mmCIF file of C-alpha atoms and ligand atoms in Angstrom:
data_model
loop_
_atom_site.group_PDB
_atom_site.id
_atom_site.type_symbol
_atom_site.label_atom_id
_atom_site.label_comp_id
_atom_site.label_asym_id
_atom_site.label_seq_id
_atom_site.Cartn_x
_atom_site.Cartn_y
_atom_site.Cartn_z
ATOM 1 C CA MET Y 2 0.000 0.000 0.000
ATOM 2 C CA GLN Y 3 1.301 3.459 -0.913
ATOM 3 C CA ILE Y 4 -0.277 6.582 0.590
ATOM 4 C CA GLY Y 5 0.364 10.206 -0.317
ATOM 5 C CA PHE Y 6 -0.184 13.337 1.764
ATOM 6 C CA ILE Y 7 -0.450 16.873 0.430
ATOM 7 C CA GLY Y 8 -0.110 18.956 3.592
ATOM 8 C CA LEU Y 9 1.341 17.431 6.750
ATOM 9 C CA GLY Y 10 -0.093 19.682 9.454
ATOM 10 C CA LEU Y 11 -2.308 18.738 12.391
ATOM 11 C CA ILE Y 12 -4.779 16.606 10.431
ATOM 12 C CA GLY Y 13 -2.448 15.309 7.686
ATOM 13 C CA GLY Y 14 0.257 14.540 10.260
ATOM 14 C CA SER Y 15 -2.223 12.793 12.567
ATOM 15 C CA ILE Y 16 -3.594 10.585 9.786
ATOM 16 C CA ALA Y 17 -0.047 9.777 8.602
ATOM 17 C CA LYS Y 18 0.986 8.833 12.153
ATOM 18 C CA ALA Y 19 -2.102 6.642 12.559
ATOM 19 C CA VAL Y 20 -1.369 4.915 9.223
ATOM 20 C CA ARG Y 21 2.253 4.334 10.278
ATOM 21 C CA ARG Y 22 1.113 2.750 13.582
ATOM 22 C CA VAL Y 23 -1.643 0.554 12.121
ATOM 23 C CA HIS Y 24 -0.077 -0.309 8.743
ATOM 24 C CA PRO Y 25 3.682 -0.289 9.420
ATOM 25 C CA ASP Y 26 4.490 -1.697 5.969
ATOM 26 C CA ALA Y 27 2.677 1.029 4.015
ATOM 27 C CA LYS Y 28 4.891 3.399 2.023
ATOM 28 C CA LEU Y 29 4.116 7.016 2.928
ATOM 29 C CA ILE Y 30 5.097 9.957 0.755
ATOM 30 C CA ALA Y 31 4.318 13.585 1.612
ATOM 31 C CA TYR Y 32 4.504 17.093 0.213
ATOM 32 C CA ASN Y 33 4.334 20.109 2.515
ATOM 33 C CA ARG Y 34 4.838 23.826 1.974
ATOM 34 C CA THR Y 35 7.523 24.021 4.654
ATOM 35 C CA GLN Y 36 10.252 21.456 4.170
ATOM 36 C CA GLU Y 37 11.359 21.334 7.794
ATOM 37 C CA VAL Y 38 8.125 19.474 8.603
ATOM 38 C CA LEU Y 39 8.982 16.816 6.010
ATOM 39 C CA ASN Y 40 12.489 16.421 7.432
ATOM 40 C CA GLN Y 41 11.000 16.023 10.907
ATOM 41 C CA ALA Y 42 8.448 13.446 9.679
ATOM 42 C CA ILE Y 43 11.271 11.421 8.102
ATOM 43 C CA ARG Y 44 13.288 11.610 11.339
ATOM 44 C CA ASP Y 45 10.159 10.465 13.242
ATOM 45 C CA GLY Y 46 9.855 7.475 10.903
ATOM 46 C CA VAL Y 47 6.340 8.651 9.958
ATOM 47 C CA ILE Y 48 6.943 9.088 6.210
ATOM 48 C CA ASP Y 49 9.311 7.246 3.894
ATOM 49 C CA GLU Y 50 9.731 9.873 1.202
ATOM 50 C CA ALA Y 51 9.579 13.680 1.146
ATOM 51 C CA ALA Y 52 8.351 15.167 -2.127
ATOM 52 C CA TRP Y 53 9.618 18.693 -2.774
ATOM 53 C CA ASP Y 54 6.849 19.215 -5.314
ATOM 54 C CA ILE Y 55 3.743 17.457 -6.659
ATOM 55 C CA THR Y 56 5.856 14.936 -8.532
ATOM 56 C CA ALA Y 57 5.161 11.754 -10.512
ATOM 57 C CA ALA Y 58 5.928 9.837 -7.295
ATOM 58 C CA PHE Y 59 2.297 10.455 -6.281
ATOM 59 C CA GLY Y 60 1.133 8.584 -9.412
ATOM 60 C CA SER Y 61 1.493 5.156 -7.840
ATOM 61 C CA CYS Y 62 -0.381 5.971 -4.602
ATOM 62 C CA ASP Y 63 -3.488 4.006 -3.635
ATOM 63 C CA TYR Y 64 -4.800 6.956 -1.633
ATOM 64 C CA ILE Y 65 -3.772 10.620 -1.680
ATOM 65 C CA PHE Y 66 -4.966 12.729 1.256
ATOM 66 C CA LEU Y 67 -5.347 16.455 0.591
ATOM 67 C CA CYS Y 68 -4.798 18.016 4.028
ATOM 68 C CA VAL Y 69 -4.225 21.690 3.151
ATOM 69 C CA PRO Y 70 -6.594 24.642 3.824
ATOM 70 C CA VAL Y 71 -9.862 24.358 1.864
ATOM 71 C CA VAL Y 72 -9.102 27.399 -0.319
ATOM 72 C CA THR Y 73 -5.926 25.819 -1.690
ATOM 73 C CA MET Y 74 -7.351 22.365 -2.494
ATOM 74 C CA ARG Y 75 -8.480 23.189 -6.046
ATOM 75 C CA SER Y 76 -4.975 24.062 -7.260
ATOM 76 C CA PHE Y 77 -3.611 20.738 -5.948
ATOM 77 C CA LEU Y 78 -6.447 18.817 -7.615
ATOM 78 C CA LYS Y 79 -5.456 20.397 -10.932
ATOM 79 C CA GLN Y 80 -1.817 19.371 -10.496
ATOM 80 C CA LEU Y 81 -2.713 15.836 -9.420
ATOM 81 C CA LYS Y 82 -5.087 15.309 -12.332
ATOM 82 C CA GLY Y 83 -2.246 14.842 -14.800
ATOM 83 C CA ILE Y 84 -0.251 12.576 -12.479
ATOM 84 C CA ILE Y 85 -2.474 10.026 -10.743
ATOM 85 C CA GLY Y 86 -2.819 6.445 -11.931
ATOM 86 C CA PRO Y 87 -6.130 4.761 -12.854
ATOM 87 C CA ASP Y 88 -6.538 3.145 -9.417
ATOM 88 C CA THR Y 89 -5.622 6.120 -7.239
ATOM 89 C CA ILE Y 90 -8.321 7.488 -4.938
ATOM 90 C CA LEU Y 91 -8.077 11.170 -4.052
ATOM 91 C CA THR Y 92 -9.547 12.247 -0.754
ATOM 92 C CA ASP Y 93 -9.544 15.430 1.322
ATOM 93 C CA VAL Y 94 -10.145 16.353 4.976
ATOM 94 C CA GLY Y 95 -11.806 19.759 4.535
ATOM 95 C CA SER Y 96 -14.521 20.999 6.897
ATOM 96 C CA THR Y 97 -16.916 21.877 4.043
ATOM 97 C CA LYS Y 98 -17.630 19.594 1.122
ATOM 98 C CA GLY Y 99 -19.717 21.459 -1.500
ATOM 99 C CA ASP Y 100 -16.847 23.562 -2.862
ATOM 100 C CA ILE Y 101 -14.386 20.684 -3.256
ATOM 101 C CA HIS Y 102 -17.019 18.465 -4.928
ATOM 102 C CA ARG Y 103 -17.810 21.238 -7.402
ATOM 103 C CA ALA Y 104 -14.090 21.578 -8.211
ATOM 104 C CA VAL Y 105 -13.775 17.795 -8.586
ATOM 105 C CA SER Y 106 -16.724 17.694 -11.038
ATOM 106 C CA GLU Y 107 -15.382 20.609 -13.080
ATOM 107 C CA LEU Y 108 -12.054 18.777 -13.418
ATOM 108 C CA GLY Y 109 -13.758 15.486 -14.361
ATOM 109 C CA LEU Y 110 -12.384 13.664 -11.293
ATOM 110 C CA ASP Y 111 -15.701 12.298 -9.961
ATOM 111 C CA ALA Y 112 -14.718 8.671 -10.531
ATOM 112 C CA CYS Y 113 -11.661 8.855 -8.272
ATOM 113 C CA PHE Y 114 -12.655 11.256 -5.482
ATOM 114 C CA ILE Y 115 -14.034 10.373 -2.053
ATOM 115 C CA GLY Y 116 -14.497 13.478 0.098
ATOM 116 C CA GLY Y 117 -13.642 13.091 3.767
ATOM 117 C CA HIS Y 118 -14.103 15.053 6.982
ATOM 118 C CA PRO Y 119 -12.565 13.640 10.145
ATOM 119 C CA MET Y 120 -14.428 15.236 13.034
ATOM 120 C CA ALA Y 121 -11.421 15.716 15.238
ATOM 121 C CA GLY Y 122 -9.211 18.667 15.946
ATOM 122 C CA SER Y 123 -7.252 20.489 18.566
ATOM 123 C CA GLU Y 124 -6.681 24.065 19.662
ATOM 124 C CA LYS Y 125 -3.237 23.884 18.124
ATOM 125 C CA THR Y 126 -2.434 23.360 14.454
ATOM 126 C CA GLY Y 127 0.738 22.147 12.772
ATOM 127 C CA TYR Y 128 2.601 18.843 12.498
ATOM 128 C CA LYS Y 129 4.160 19.154 15.945
ATOM 129 C CA TYR Y 130 0.697 18.769 17.525
ATOM 130 C CA ALA Y 131 -0.257 15.800 15.318
ATOM 131 C CA SER Y 132 -1.118 12.620 17.182
ATOM 132 C CA ASP Y 133 -1.612 9.050 15.995
ATOM 133 C CA ARG Y 134 -4.749 8.923 18.204
ATOM 134 C CA LEU Y 135 -6.404 12.185 17.089
ATOM 135 C CA ILE Y 136 -9.004 10.573 14.816
ATOM 136 C CA GLU Y 137 -9.584 7.590 17.087
ATOM 137 C CA ASN Y 138 -13.286 7.187 17.911
ATOM 138 C CA ALA Y 139 -14.125 10.283 15.871
ATOM 139 C CA TRP Y 140 -16.855 10.365 13.218
ATOM 140 C CA TYR Y 141 -15.174 10.436 9.807
ATOM 141 C CA ILE Y 142 -17.680 11.507 7.163
ATOM 142 C CA LEU Y 143 -17.142 10.157 3.638
ATOM 143 C CA THR Y 144 -18.769 11.815 0.624
ATOM 144 C CA PRO Y 145 -17.948 9.728 -2.476
ATOM 145 C CA GLY Y 146 -18.227 11.304 -5.921
ATOM 146 C CA GLY Y 147 -21.171 9.880 -7.886
ATOM 147 C CA GLU Y 148 -18.977 7.804 -10.197
ATOM 148 C CA VAL Y 149 -16.679 6.065 -7.698
ATOM 149 C CA PRO Y 150 -17.106 2.245 -7.883
ATOM 150 C CA ILE Y 151 -18.822 0.882 -4.773
ATOM 151 C CA ASP Y 152 -15.971 -1.561 -3.984
ATOM 152 C CA LYS Y 153 -13.531 1.375 -3.819
ATOM 153 C CA VAL Y 154 -15.859 3.218 -1.420
ATOM 154 C CA SER Y 155 -16.127 0.103 0.789
ATOM 155 C CA ALA Y 156 -12.356 -0.408 0.744
ATOM 156 C CA PHE Y 157 -11.675 3.217 1.734
ATOM 157 C CA SER Y 158 -14.332 3.079 4.430
ATOM 158 C CA GLU Y 159 -12.635 -0.032 5.879
ATOM 159 C CA PHE Y 160 -9.264 1.719 5.683
ATOM 160 C CA VAL Y 161 -10.634 4.661 7.713
ATOM 161 C CA ARG Y 162 -12.131 2.203 10.216
ATOM 162 C CA SER Y 163 -8.766 0.429 10.512
ATOM 163 C CA LEU Y 164 -7.305 3.730 11.764
ATOM 164 C CA GLY Y 165 -9.784 3.746 14.661
ATOM 165 C CA ALA Y 166 -12.220 6.340 13.235
ATOM 166 C CA LEU Y 167 -15.960 5.801 12.680
ATOM 167 C CA PRO Y 168 -16.777 6.140 8.953
ATOM 168 C CA LEU Y 169 -20.192 7.543 8.029
ATOM 169 C CA LEU Y 170 -21.292 7.706 4.387
ATOM 170 C CA LEU Y 171 -23.246 10.804 3.313
ATOM 171 C CA THR Y 172 -23.779 12.876 0.194
ATOM 172 C CA TYR Y 173 -21.833 16.121 0.220
ATOM 173 C CA GLU Y 174 -25.112 18.079 0.429
ATOM 174 C CA GLU Y 175 -26.119 16.083 3.532
ATOM 175 C CA HIS Y 176 -22.703 16.702 5.057
ATOM 176 C CA ASP Y 177 -22.948 20.460 4.572
ATOM 177 C CA TYR Y 178 -26.533 20.639 5.904
ATOM 178 C CA ILE Y 179 -25.761 18.505 8.969
ATOM 179 C CA THR Y 180 -22.555 20.335 9.858
ATOM 180 C CA ALA Y 181 -24.366 23.659 9.332
ATOM 181 C CA ALA Y 182 -26.825 22.578 12.059
ATOM 182 C CA VAL Y 183 -24.448 21.005 14.585
ATOM 183 C CA SER Y 184 -21.322 23.080 14.065
ATOM 184 C CA HIS Y 185 -21.514 26.141 11.798
ATOM 185 C CA VAL Y 186 -24.711 27.758 13.119
ATOM 186 C CA PRO Y 187 -23.715 27.048 16.758
ATOM 187 C CA HIS Y 188 -20.519 29.032 16.077
ATOM 188 C CA VAL Y 189 -22.605 31.891 14.633
ATOM 189 C CA VAL Y 190 -24.966 31.766 17.632
ATOM 190 C CA SER Y 191 -22.100 31.643 20.114
ATOM 191 C CA ALA Y 192 -20.446 34.663 18.480
ATOM 192 C CA SER Y 193 -23.792 36.494 18.575
ATOM 193 C CA LEU Y 194 -24.295 35.723 22.287
ATOM 194 C CA VAL Y 195 -20.863 37.056 23.143
ATOM 195 C CA ASN Y 196 -21.354 40.147 20.965
ATOM 196 C CA MET Y 197 -24.780 40.714 22.562
ATOM 197 C CA VAL Y 198 -23.255 40.785 26.063
ATOM 198 C CA HIS Y 199 -20.458 43.034 24.818
ATOM 199 C CA ASP Y 200 -22.977 45.526 23.398
ATOM 200 C CA LEU Y 201 -25.407 45.416 26.344
ATOM 201 C CA ASP Y 202 -22.816 45.686 29.111
ATOM 202 C CA GLY Y 203 -22.626 48.967 31.006
ATOM 203 C CA ARG Y 204 -19.637 51.055 31.942
ATOM 204 C CA GLU Y 205 -19.102 49.042 35.157
ATOM 205 C CA GLU Y 206 -18.812 45.873 33.044
ATOM 206 C CA TYR Y 207 -20.831 43.737 35.482
ATOM 207 C CA MET Y 208 -21.844 41.395 32.650
ATOM 208 C CA ARG Y 209 -18.222 40.794 31.680
ATOM 209 C CA THR Y 210 -17.341 40.203 35.322
ATOM 210 C CA ILE Y 211 -19.916 37.494 36.009
ATOM 211 C CA ALA Y 212 -19.661 35.931 32.544
ATOM 212 C CA ALA Y 213 -16.743 33.931 34.005
ATOM 213 C CA GLY Y 214 -17.799 30.313 34.593
ATOM 214 C CA GLY Y 215 -20.959 29.050 32.908
ATOM 215 C CA PHE Y 216 -21.417 31.744 30.264
ATOM 216 C CA LYS Y 217 -17.786 31.425 29.326
ATOM 217 C CA ASP Y 218 -18.242 27.652 29.019
ATOM 218 C CA ILE Y 219 -21.309 27.751 26.783
ATOM 219 C CA THR Y 220 -19.587 30.221 24.452
ATOM 220 C CA ARG Y 221 -16.217 28.419 24.492
ATOM 221 C CA ILE Y 222 -16.328 27.873 20.717
ATOM 222 C CA SER Y 223 -16.140 31.637 20.158
ATOM 223 C CA SER Y 224 -12.425 31.419 20.902
ATOM 224 C CA SER Y 225 -11.858 29.602 17.568
ATOM 225 C CA SER Y 226 -10.007 31.185 14.647
ATOM 226 C CA PRO Y 227 -12.061 34.095 13.143
ATOM 227 C CA GLN Y 228 -10.385 33.574 9.765
ATOM 228 C CA MET Y 229 -11.328 29.893 9.614
ATOM 229 C CA TRP Y 230 -14.977 30.658 10.535
ATOM 230 C CA GLU Y 231 -15.199 33.455 8.018
ATOM 231 C CA GLU Y 232 -14.090 30.949 5.342
ATOM 232 C CA ILE Y 233 -16.475 28.223 6.500
ATOM 233 C CA CYS Y 234 -19.463 30.642 6.545
ATOM 234 C CA LEU Y 235 -18.764 31.751 2.989
ATOM 235 C CA ALA Y 236 -18.063 28.215 1.737
ATOM 236 C CA ASN Y 237 -21.344 26.857 3.188
ATOM 237 C CA ALA Y 238 -23.487 29.998 2.941
ATOM 238 C CA ASP Y 239 -26.699 28.415 1.544
ATOM 239 C CA LYS Y 240 -26.998 25.639 4.113
ATOM 240 C CA ILE Y 241 -26.027 27.945 6.990
ATOM 241 C CA CYS Y 242 -28.696 30.479 5.972
ATOM 242 C CA THR Y 243 -31.357 27.730 5.724
ATOM 243 C CA VAL Y 244 -30.543 26.504 9.234
ATOM 244 C CA LEU Y 245 -30.360 30.068 10.577
ATOM 245 C CA GLU Y 246 -33.922 30.699 9.321
ATOM 246 C CA SER Y 247 -35.122 27.711 11.313
ATOM 247 C CA PHE Y 248 -33.206 28.943 14.359
ATOM 248 C CA THR Y 249 -34.684 32.433 14.045
ATOM 249 C CA ARG Y 250 -38.197 30.870 14.039
ATOM 250 C CA LYS Y 251 -37.330 28.995 17.245
ATOM 251 C CA LEU Y 252 -36.231 32.246 18.891
ATOM 252 C CA THR Y 253 -39.448 33.955 17.776
ATOM 253 C CA ASP Y 254 -41.502 31.062 19.237
ATOM 254 C CA PHE Y 255 -39.699 31.547 22.538
ATOM 255 C CA ARG Y 256 -40.238 35.312 22.472
ATOM 256 C CA PHE Y 257 -43.981 34.880 21.875
ATOM 257 C CA ALA Y 258 -44.319 32.309 24.651
ATOM 258 C CA ILE Y 259 -42.474 34.581 27.098
ATOM 259 C CA ARG Y 260 -44.369 37.732 26.026
ATOM 260 C CA ASN Y 261 -47.759 35.963 26.317
ATOM 261 C CA GLY Y 262 -46.911 34.275 29.606
ATOM 262 C CA ASN Y 263 -47.523 30.902 27.930
ATOM 263 C CA ARG Y 264 -46.267 28.620 30.684
ATOM 264 C CA GLU Y 265 -47.263 25.425 28.832
ATOM 265 C CA LYS Y 266 -45.246 26.293 25.724
ATOM 266 C CA LEU Y 267 -42.194 27.302 27.756
ATOM 267 C CA ARG Y 268 -42.317 24.049 29.730
ATOM 268 C CA LEU Y 269 -42.613 22.134 26.459
ATOM 269 C CA TYR Y 270 -39.648 23.914 24.801
ATOM 270 C CA PHE Y 271 -37.343 23.429 27.790
ATOM 271 C CA THR Y 272 -38.414 19.809 28.416
ATOM 272 C CA ARG Y 273 -37.964 18.803 24.771
ATOM 273 C CA SER Y 274 -34.514 20.343 24.598
ATOM 274 C CA ARG Y 275 -33.394 18.767 27.889
ATOM 275 C CA ASP Y 276 -34.624 15.289 26.919
ATOM 276 C CA TYR Y 277 -33.145 15.421 23.414
ATOM 277 C CA ARG Y 278 -29.799 16.749 24.663
ATOM 278 C CA ASP Y 279 -29.589 14.065 27.350
ATOM 279 C CA SER Y 280 -29.920 11.441 24.602
ATOM 280 C CA PHE Y 281 -26.685 12.574 22.853
ATOM 281 C CA SER Y 282 -23.761 10.160 22.956
ATOM 282 C CA ASP Y 283 -20.691 10.935 25.042
ATOM 283 C CA GLU Y 284 -18.661 8.228 23.365
ATOM 284 C CA ALA Y 285 -17.784 9.426 19.830
ATOM 285 C CA LYS Y 286 -16.023 12.679 18.926
ATOM 286 C CA GLY Y 287 -18.257 15.071 16.954
ATOM 287 C CA PRO Y 288 -17.581 18.209 14.901
ATOM 288 C CA ILE Y 289 -17.068 20.482 17.904
ATOM 289 C CA ARG Y 290 -14.093 19.630 20.034
ATOM 290 C CA ARG Y 291 -14.977 18.518 23.553
ATOM 291 C CA ASP Y 292 -13.853 20.152 26.732
ATOM 292 C CA PHE Y 293 -12.152 17.698 29.092
ATOM 293 C CA ARG Y 294 -13.202 19.112 32.462
ATOM 294 C CA LEU Y 295 -14.790 18.136 35.721
ATOM 295 C CA TYR Y 296 -16.440 20.070 38.502
ATOM 296 C CA MET Y 297 -16.015 19.116 42.134
ATOM 297 C CA ASP Y 298 -16.878 20.266 45.620
ATOM 298 C CA ILE Y 299 -14.085 21.290 47.971
ATOM 299 C CA THR Y 300 -14.178 22.626 51.498
ATOM 300 C CA ASP Y 301 -13.781 26.372 51.944
ATOM 301 C CA GLU Y 302 -10.397 26.322 53.701
ATOM 302 C CA ALA Y 303 -6.825 27.308 52.971
ATOM 303 C CA GLY Y 304 -4.887 24.741 50.942
ATOM 304 C CA ALA Y 305 -7.962 22.939 49.537
ATOM 305 C CA ILE Y 306 -7.025 23.622 45.892
ATOM 306 C CA ALA Y 307 -3.379 22.771 46.510
ATOM 307 C CA GLU Y 308 -4.476 19.440 47.996
ATOM 308 C CA VAL Y 309 -6.475 18.568 44.839
ATOM 309 C CA ALA Y 310 -3.503 19.544 42.654
ATOM 310 C CA SER Y 311 -1.177 17.390 44.705
ATOM 311 C CA VAL Y 312 -3.529 14.350 44.649
ATOM 312 C CA LEU Y 313 -3.490 14.583 40.835
ATOM 313 C CA ALA Y 314 0.241 15.269 40.632
ATOM 314 C CA ASP Y 315 0.926 12.131 42.714
ATOM 315 C CA GLU Y 316 -0.744 10.164 39.912
ATOM 316 C CA HIS Y 317 1.229 12.089 37.214
ATOM 317 C CA ILE Y 318 -1.978 13.646 35.882
ATOM 318 C CA SER Y 319 -1.266 17.015 34.234
ATOM 319 C CA LEU Y 320 -3.760 19.843 34.504
ATOM 320 C CA LYS Y 321 -4.612 22.364 31.846
ATOM 321 C CA ASN Y 322 -6.477 24.733 34.155
ATOM 322 C CA ILE Y 323 -7.875 24.842 37.669
ATOM 323 C CA GLY Y 324 -10.048 27.500 39.285
ATOM 324 C CA ILE Y 325 -12.981 28.418 41.516
ATOM 325 C CA VAL Y 326 -16.349 28.891 39.790
ATOM 326 C CA HIS Y 327 -17.869 32.057 41.241
ATOM 327 C CA ASN Y 328 -21.005 32.035 39.109
ATOM 328 C CA ARG Y 329 -22.660 28.627 39.458
ATOM 329 C CA ASP Y 330 -25.857 29.301 37.517
ATOM 330 C CA PHE Y 331 -24.935 26.610 35.016
ATOM 331 C CA ASP Y 332 -22.748 24.209 36.963
ATOM 332 C CA LYS Y 333 -22.531 22.020 40.002
ATOM 333 C CA GLY Y 334 -19.309 22.087 41.979
ATOM 334 C CA VAL Y 335 -17.118 24.846 43.284
ATOM 335 C CA LEU Y 336 -13.889 23.911 41.557
ATOM 336 C CA ARG Y 337 -13.431 23.494 37.821
ATOM 337 C CA VAL Y 338 -10.512 21.350 36.694
ATOM 338 C CA GLU Y 339 -9.581 21.062 33.034
ATOM 339 C CA PHE Y 340 -7.395 18.440 31.328
ATOM 340 C CA TYR Y 341 -5.811 17.994 27.909
ATOM 341 C CA GLU Y 342 -7.355 14.639 27.018
ATOM 342 C CA ASP Y 343 -10.294 12.395 27.709
ATOM 343 C CA GLU Y 344 -8.131 9.618 29.092
ATOM 344 C CA THR Y 345 -6.556 11.941 31.712
ATOM 345 C CA LEU Y 346 -9.994 13.240 32.668
ATOM 346 C CA LYS Y 347 -11.267 9.693 33.278
ATOM 347 C CA ARG Y 348 -8.229 8.842 35.410
ATOM 348 C CA ALA Y 349 -8.655 12.056 37.417
ATOM 349 C CA VAL Y 350 -12.332 11.297 38.120
ATOM 350 C CA ASN Y 351 -11.387 7.840 39.469
ATOM 351 C CA VAL Y 352 -8.541 9.137 41.614
ATOM 352 C CA LEU Y 353 -10.627 11.959 43.115
ATOM 353 C CA LYS Y 354 -13.597 9.687 43.805
ATOM 354 C CA GLN Y 355 -11.287 7.233 45.574
ATOM 355 C CA LYS Y 356 -10.261 10.132 47.822
ATOM 356 C CA ASP Y 357 -13.982 10.725 48.595
ATOM 357 C CA TYR Y 358 -14.304 13.997 46.680
ATOM 358 C CA ARG Y 359 -17.729 14.697 45.144
ATOM 359 C CA VAL Y 360 -17.091 14.964 41.406
ATOM 360 C CA TYR Y 361 -19.436 16.049 38.570
ATOM 361 C CA VAL Y 362 -18.635 15.381 34.878
HETATM 362 P P1 NAD M 415 -2.545 22.902 9.722
HETATM 363 O O1 NAD M 415 -2.252 24.353 9.634
HETATM 364 O O2 NAD M 415 -2.053 22.145 10.896
HETATM 365 O O3 NAD M 415 -2.015 22.189 8.401
HETATM 366 C C1 NAD M 415 -2.189 22.741 7.118
HETATM 367 C C2 NAD M 415 -1.056 22.306 6.227
HETATM 368 O O4 NAD M 415 -1.227 22.887 4.942
HETATM 369 C C3 NAD M 415 0.306 22.751 6.737
HETATM 370 O O5 NAD M 415 1.180 21.664 6.623
HETATM 371 C C4 NAD M 415 0.701 23.910 5.805
HETATM 372 O O6 NAD M 415 2.096 23.929 5.577
HETATM 373 C C5 NAD M 415 -0.045 23.560 4.549
HETATM 374 N N1 NAD M 415 -0.440 24.772 3.791
HETATM 375 C C6 NAD M 415 -1.053 25.873 4.277
HETATM 376 N N2 NAD M 415 -1.283 26.773 3.286
HETATM 377 C C7 NAD M 415 -0.789 26.209 2.168
HETATM 378 C C8 NAD M 415 -0.677 26.622 0.826
HETATM 379 N N3 NAD M 415 -1.149 27.817 0.439
HETATM 380 N N4 NAD M 415 -0.111 25.788 -0.049
HETATM 381 C C9 NAD M 415 0.361 24.590 0.365
HETATM 382 N N5 NAD M 415 0.298 24.128 1.605
HETATM 383 C C10 NAD M 415 -0.255 24.928 2.493
HETATM 384 O O7 NAD M 415 -4.136 22.793 9.569
HETATM 385 P P2 NAD M 415 -5.077 21.540 9.804
HETATM 386 O O8 NAD M 415 -5.847 21.785 11.054
HETATM 387 O O9 NAD M 415 -4.319 20.266 9.654
HETATM 388 O O10 NAD M 415 -6.114 21.752 8.607
HETATM 389 C C11 NAD M 415 -5.953 21.114 7.353
HETATM 390 C C12 NAD M 415 -7.315 20.792 6.773
HETATM 391 O O11 NAD M 415 -8.016 19.999 7.734
HETATM 392 C C13 NAD M 415 -8.195 21.996 6.458
HETATM 393 O O12 NAD M 415 -8.763 21.812 5.199
HETATM 394 C C14 NAD M 415 -9.274 21.954 7.533
HETATM 395 O O13 NAD M 415 -10.538 22.394 7.027
HETATM 396 C C15 NAD M 415 -9.343 20.476 7.841
HETATM 397 N N6 NAD M 415 -9.817 20.155 9.194
HETATM 398 C C16 NAD M 415 -9.274 20.787 10.277
HETATM 399 C C17 NAD M 415 -9.737 20.465 11.551
HETATM 400 C C18 NAD M 415 -9.175 21.134 12.785
HETATM 401 O O14 NAD M 415 -9.837 21.160 13.816
HETATM 402 N N7 NAD M 415 -7.983 21.659 12.740
HETATM 403 C C19 NAD M 415 -10.731 19.466 11.713
HETATM 404 C C20 NAD M 415 -11.224 18.821 10.564
HETATM 405 C C21 NAD M 415 -10.761 19.176 9.309
#
C-alpha cells in the first residue's frame, strides 16, 4: 500500500501517524509547503519519502490525502489530475464539502474522489501537535463522488475504520446541511451571544465580570479562529442560511411564549430540549471539540485547591487549568478542573472519587 499526503499539518500529520502505527508496511510519501516538517516526519519514521513538489511519485499511490486549507485544495487537484494512476483514490479532509465536490466535477475527477471530513481537531495546528490517536473514535464523514465504484468506497471506508475512526457515508449536500446545524450555526450563535453581552454591558462591566464560569463555558467555541470561521461561513453559505432561518423561528416562538406568559409552551420547549440533549452520545467525537473538564466540591479552607492539585500530581496527571467557579448558575461544583485529554480526565475522576471527593462530569 502506498499513501500520499499533500499537507502534513495537524490533520495530515495525525492521519499519517495513525497509518504508520496501524499499517507499518505502508509506504508514505508527503509534500508540505515548509520542508522542515517533512524532514522532521522522516526523522520520526512517519513518512518514507519527502516530495519537494507534486511529482510523478504520487502517481502510484493508492490513496492521496489532501490536508491543506480548503481554499488551496483546487490548485492541488489540478496538479494531481495529470499525475495520478487509474486506481488512485483522491480524498480530502476539509470541513466543508460542496466547494471541493464542485471543483472535482469541473475537473472530471468524480470517478476517483471520495471526500472526507474527520471530526477531530485540537486548539493547536501544525505537524508538531499531530497525534496518531487524534481521529480515534471520531466520526469520519465520507462523501464519495457519484462515479466512484462501490468496492472502492467500501475499501476506503474499511481503511478509515482500521485507523480507529468511525466512517459515516453521506452525500456532500447532507454533510454540509448537517454540519451547518451542529457546528456552523452554533458558532454563529455563540459569536452572537458574546457580541450581545459586549454591546449590552454597562460602563461598570458587570456582565463581563460574572460571565466567568458558565457563560464562558457555553460560548467556548467563540475562541476559535475568526479567519477559519469566516471561510467556512462563505463556503457553506446556503446551508447555513437555511438553518439560521429555522433557528430564528425557534427564537421567535420563545419570544412569543415569554411575552404571552404561555407557561405550557415554555415548559414544552425546555423539556424537549433537555430530553433530546440528554440522549446525545458521550462516546464518539463530533464536529465540535470537547472540553475535558470536571467540577467538584471542595471545602472552603486554605490549601484545599493545593491538595487537589497534589492528589493529581501524585498520579502524574497534568492539569490544563484549575479555578474556583464564582457564578454557578450553570454548573454544580465549586472547583473546575480542566485536562488535555479524555483519558486523563477519566483517570482524574477515578482518583478523586477514591479520595472521597464529590465529582461532577
Ligand atoms: P494545519 O495548519 O495544521 O495544516 C495545514 C497544512 O497545509 C500545513 O502543513 C501547511 O504547511 C499547509 N499549507 C497551508 N497553506 C498552504 C498553501 N497555500 N499551499 C500549500 N500548503 C499549504 O491545519 P489543519 O488543522 O491540519 O487543517 C488542514 C485541513 O483539515 C483543512 O482543510 C481543515 O478544514 C481540515 N480540518 C481541520 C480540523 C481542525 O480542527 N484543525 C478538523 C477537521 C478538518
